[in-house]
Coordinates of C-alpha atoms in Angstrom, one line a residue:
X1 CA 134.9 138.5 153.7
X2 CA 136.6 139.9 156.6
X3 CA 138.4 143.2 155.8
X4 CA 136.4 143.6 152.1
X5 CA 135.3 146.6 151.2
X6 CA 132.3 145.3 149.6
X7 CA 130.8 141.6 149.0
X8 CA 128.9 140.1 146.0
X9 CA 127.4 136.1 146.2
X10 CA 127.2 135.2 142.5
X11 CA 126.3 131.5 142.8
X12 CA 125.8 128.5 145.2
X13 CA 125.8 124.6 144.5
X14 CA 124.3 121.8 146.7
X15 CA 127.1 120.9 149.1
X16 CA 126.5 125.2 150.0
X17 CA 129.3 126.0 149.0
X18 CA 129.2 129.9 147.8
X19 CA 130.8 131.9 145.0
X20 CA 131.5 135.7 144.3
X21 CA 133.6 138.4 145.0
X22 CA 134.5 141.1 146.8
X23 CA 136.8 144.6 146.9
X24 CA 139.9 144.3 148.9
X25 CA 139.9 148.0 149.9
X26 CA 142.4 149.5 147.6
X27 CA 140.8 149.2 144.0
X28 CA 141.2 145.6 143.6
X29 CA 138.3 143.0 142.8
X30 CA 138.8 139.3 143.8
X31 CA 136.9 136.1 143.3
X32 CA 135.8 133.9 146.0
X33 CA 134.9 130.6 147.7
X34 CA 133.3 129.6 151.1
X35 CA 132.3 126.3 151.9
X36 CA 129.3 125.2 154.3
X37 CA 131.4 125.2 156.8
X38 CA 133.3 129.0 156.4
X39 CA 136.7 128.4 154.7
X40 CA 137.2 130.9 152.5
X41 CA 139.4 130.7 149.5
X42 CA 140.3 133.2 147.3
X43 CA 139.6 132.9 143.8
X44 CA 142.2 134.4 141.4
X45 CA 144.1 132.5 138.2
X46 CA 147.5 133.1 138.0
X47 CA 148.7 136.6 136.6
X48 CA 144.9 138.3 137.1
X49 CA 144.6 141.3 138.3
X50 CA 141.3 141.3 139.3
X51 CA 138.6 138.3 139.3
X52 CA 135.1 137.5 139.2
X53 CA 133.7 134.0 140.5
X54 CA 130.6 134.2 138.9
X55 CA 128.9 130.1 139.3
X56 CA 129.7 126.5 140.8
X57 CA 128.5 123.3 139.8
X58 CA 128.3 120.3 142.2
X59 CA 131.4 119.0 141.4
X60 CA 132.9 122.4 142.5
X61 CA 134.3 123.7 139.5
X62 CA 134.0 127.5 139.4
X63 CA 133.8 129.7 136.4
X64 CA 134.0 133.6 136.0
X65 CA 136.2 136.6 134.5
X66 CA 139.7 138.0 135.4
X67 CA 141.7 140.8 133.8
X68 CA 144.8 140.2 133.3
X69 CA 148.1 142.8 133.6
X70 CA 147.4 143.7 129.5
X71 CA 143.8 144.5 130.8
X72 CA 142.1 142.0 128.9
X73 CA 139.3 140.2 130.2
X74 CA 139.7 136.2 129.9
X75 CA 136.6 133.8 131.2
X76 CA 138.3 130.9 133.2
X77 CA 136.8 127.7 135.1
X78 CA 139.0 126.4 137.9
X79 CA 138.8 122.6 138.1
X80 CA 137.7 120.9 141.3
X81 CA 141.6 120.5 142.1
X82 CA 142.0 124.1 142.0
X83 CA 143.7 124.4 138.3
X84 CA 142.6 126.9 136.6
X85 CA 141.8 127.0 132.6
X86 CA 141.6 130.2 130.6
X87 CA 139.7 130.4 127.8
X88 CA 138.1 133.4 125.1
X89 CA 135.1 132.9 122.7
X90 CA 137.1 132.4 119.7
X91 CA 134.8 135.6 118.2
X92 CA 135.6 137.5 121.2
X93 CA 138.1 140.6 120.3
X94 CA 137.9 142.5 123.8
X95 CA 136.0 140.2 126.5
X96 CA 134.5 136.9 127.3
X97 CA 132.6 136.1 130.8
X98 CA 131.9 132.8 131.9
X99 CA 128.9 133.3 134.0
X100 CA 127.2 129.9 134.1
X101 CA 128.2 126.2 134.9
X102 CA 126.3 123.1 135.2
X103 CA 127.2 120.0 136.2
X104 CA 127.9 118.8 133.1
X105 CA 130.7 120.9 132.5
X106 CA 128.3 123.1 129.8
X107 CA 129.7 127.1 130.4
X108 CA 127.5 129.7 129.1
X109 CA 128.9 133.3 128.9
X110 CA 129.3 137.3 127.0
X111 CA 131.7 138.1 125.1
X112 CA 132.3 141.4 123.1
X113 CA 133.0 141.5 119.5
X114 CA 135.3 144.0 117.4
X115 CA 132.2 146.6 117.3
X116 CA 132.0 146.3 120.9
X117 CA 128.7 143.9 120.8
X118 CA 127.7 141.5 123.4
X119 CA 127.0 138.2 122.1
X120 CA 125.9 134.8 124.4
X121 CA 128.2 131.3 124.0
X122 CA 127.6 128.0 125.4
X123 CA 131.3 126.8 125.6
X124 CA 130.9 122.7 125.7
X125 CA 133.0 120.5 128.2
X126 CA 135.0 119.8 125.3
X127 CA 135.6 123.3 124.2
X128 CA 133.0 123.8 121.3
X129 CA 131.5 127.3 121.5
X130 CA 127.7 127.8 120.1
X131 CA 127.0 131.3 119.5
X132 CA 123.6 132.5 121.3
X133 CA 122.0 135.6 120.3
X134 CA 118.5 136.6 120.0
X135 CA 117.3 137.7 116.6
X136 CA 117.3 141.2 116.0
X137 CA 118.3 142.4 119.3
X138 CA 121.8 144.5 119.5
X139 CA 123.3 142.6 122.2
X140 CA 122.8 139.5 124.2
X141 CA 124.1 138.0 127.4
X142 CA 123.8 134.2 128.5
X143 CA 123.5 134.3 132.5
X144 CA 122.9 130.9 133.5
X145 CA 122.7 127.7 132.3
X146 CA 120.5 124.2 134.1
X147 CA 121.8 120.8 133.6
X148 CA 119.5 120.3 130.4
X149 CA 121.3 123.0 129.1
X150 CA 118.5 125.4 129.0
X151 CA 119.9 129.0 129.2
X152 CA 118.6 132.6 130.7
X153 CA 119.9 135.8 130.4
X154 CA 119.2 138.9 128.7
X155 CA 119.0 140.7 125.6
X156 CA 118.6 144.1 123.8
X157 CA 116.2 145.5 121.8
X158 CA 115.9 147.7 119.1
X159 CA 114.7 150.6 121.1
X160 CA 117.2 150.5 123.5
X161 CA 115.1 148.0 126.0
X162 CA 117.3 145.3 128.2
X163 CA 114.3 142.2 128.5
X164 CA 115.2 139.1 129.8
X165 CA 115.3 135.3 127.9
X166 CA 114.8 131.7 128.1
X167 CA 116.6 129.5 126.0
X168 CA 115.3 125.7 126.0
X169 CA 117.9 123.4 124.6
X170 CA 116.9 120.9 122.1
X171 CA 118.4 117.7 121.9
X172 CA 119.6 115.6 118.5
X173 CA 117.9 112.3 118.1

């Protein structure tokens, strides 16, 4: 990004098209695009005040965080015509992430509860959340999620420990 301050890729598809974002100098944080052949667009939903384009399925639909002028962090997905869709883990009190999108539409994500826990979603393409946490660990965050809907991310333990997860979807016969 020409002029940035600082640059993060967060996620490519297979058209090459890349995902992230990047500091615009003067404290602000904003999502971005750039296609295989170098447009770059920048990634913001309406009224944020700082984004996050975290993935991007082959379709091109992009998911990821923005804060909004309250300071309250919303998860959106931005639809292949560039419409954006904000959405919150209905659980969530303070945040929710989407951080993973596959191509069938699947989101996986954090978000923080009233005590200030991280807990892993998988938001469906039409809307249903499934909650995601490992057993007995006091926090978890879905990173990433394939087109089977298997999920990774990372959890922790106990003692304090951050380990990392895989989460292989079953499916209903």
């Amino acid at each position: 990004m020409p002029a940035a301050s600082g640059t993060t890729a967060a996620g490519i598809n297979r058209a090459g098209t890349v995902v992230g974002f990047y500091g615009n100098g003067a404290g602000g944080v904003f999502g971005f695009s750039r296609d295989s052949l170098g447009n770059i667009t920048t990634i913001s939903p309406p009224n944020a005040v700082n984004s996050l384009a975290l993935a991007i399925n082959d379709s091109g639909e992009i998911t990821g965080e923005y804060l909004d002028h309250r300071f309250v962090c919303h998860a959106f997905v931005r639809d292949q015509n560039g419409v954006y869709h904000s959405f919150n883990d209905p659980n969530a009190v303070y945040l929710t992430y989407g951080q993973g999108i596959n191509n069938s539409d699947q989101i996986s994500g954090v978000y923080l509860d009233g005590n200030v826990v991280e807990h892993g979603f998988v938001r469906s393409a039409q809307g249903q959340y499934y909650a995601l946490d490992v057993p007995s660990a006091t926090g978890t965050e879905v990173s990433k999620i394939d087109g089977a809907g298997d999920v990774v991310g990372d959890y922790t333990d106990v003692f304090g420990i951050v380990r990392g997860f895989l989460f292989i979807a079953t499916k209903a016969e």
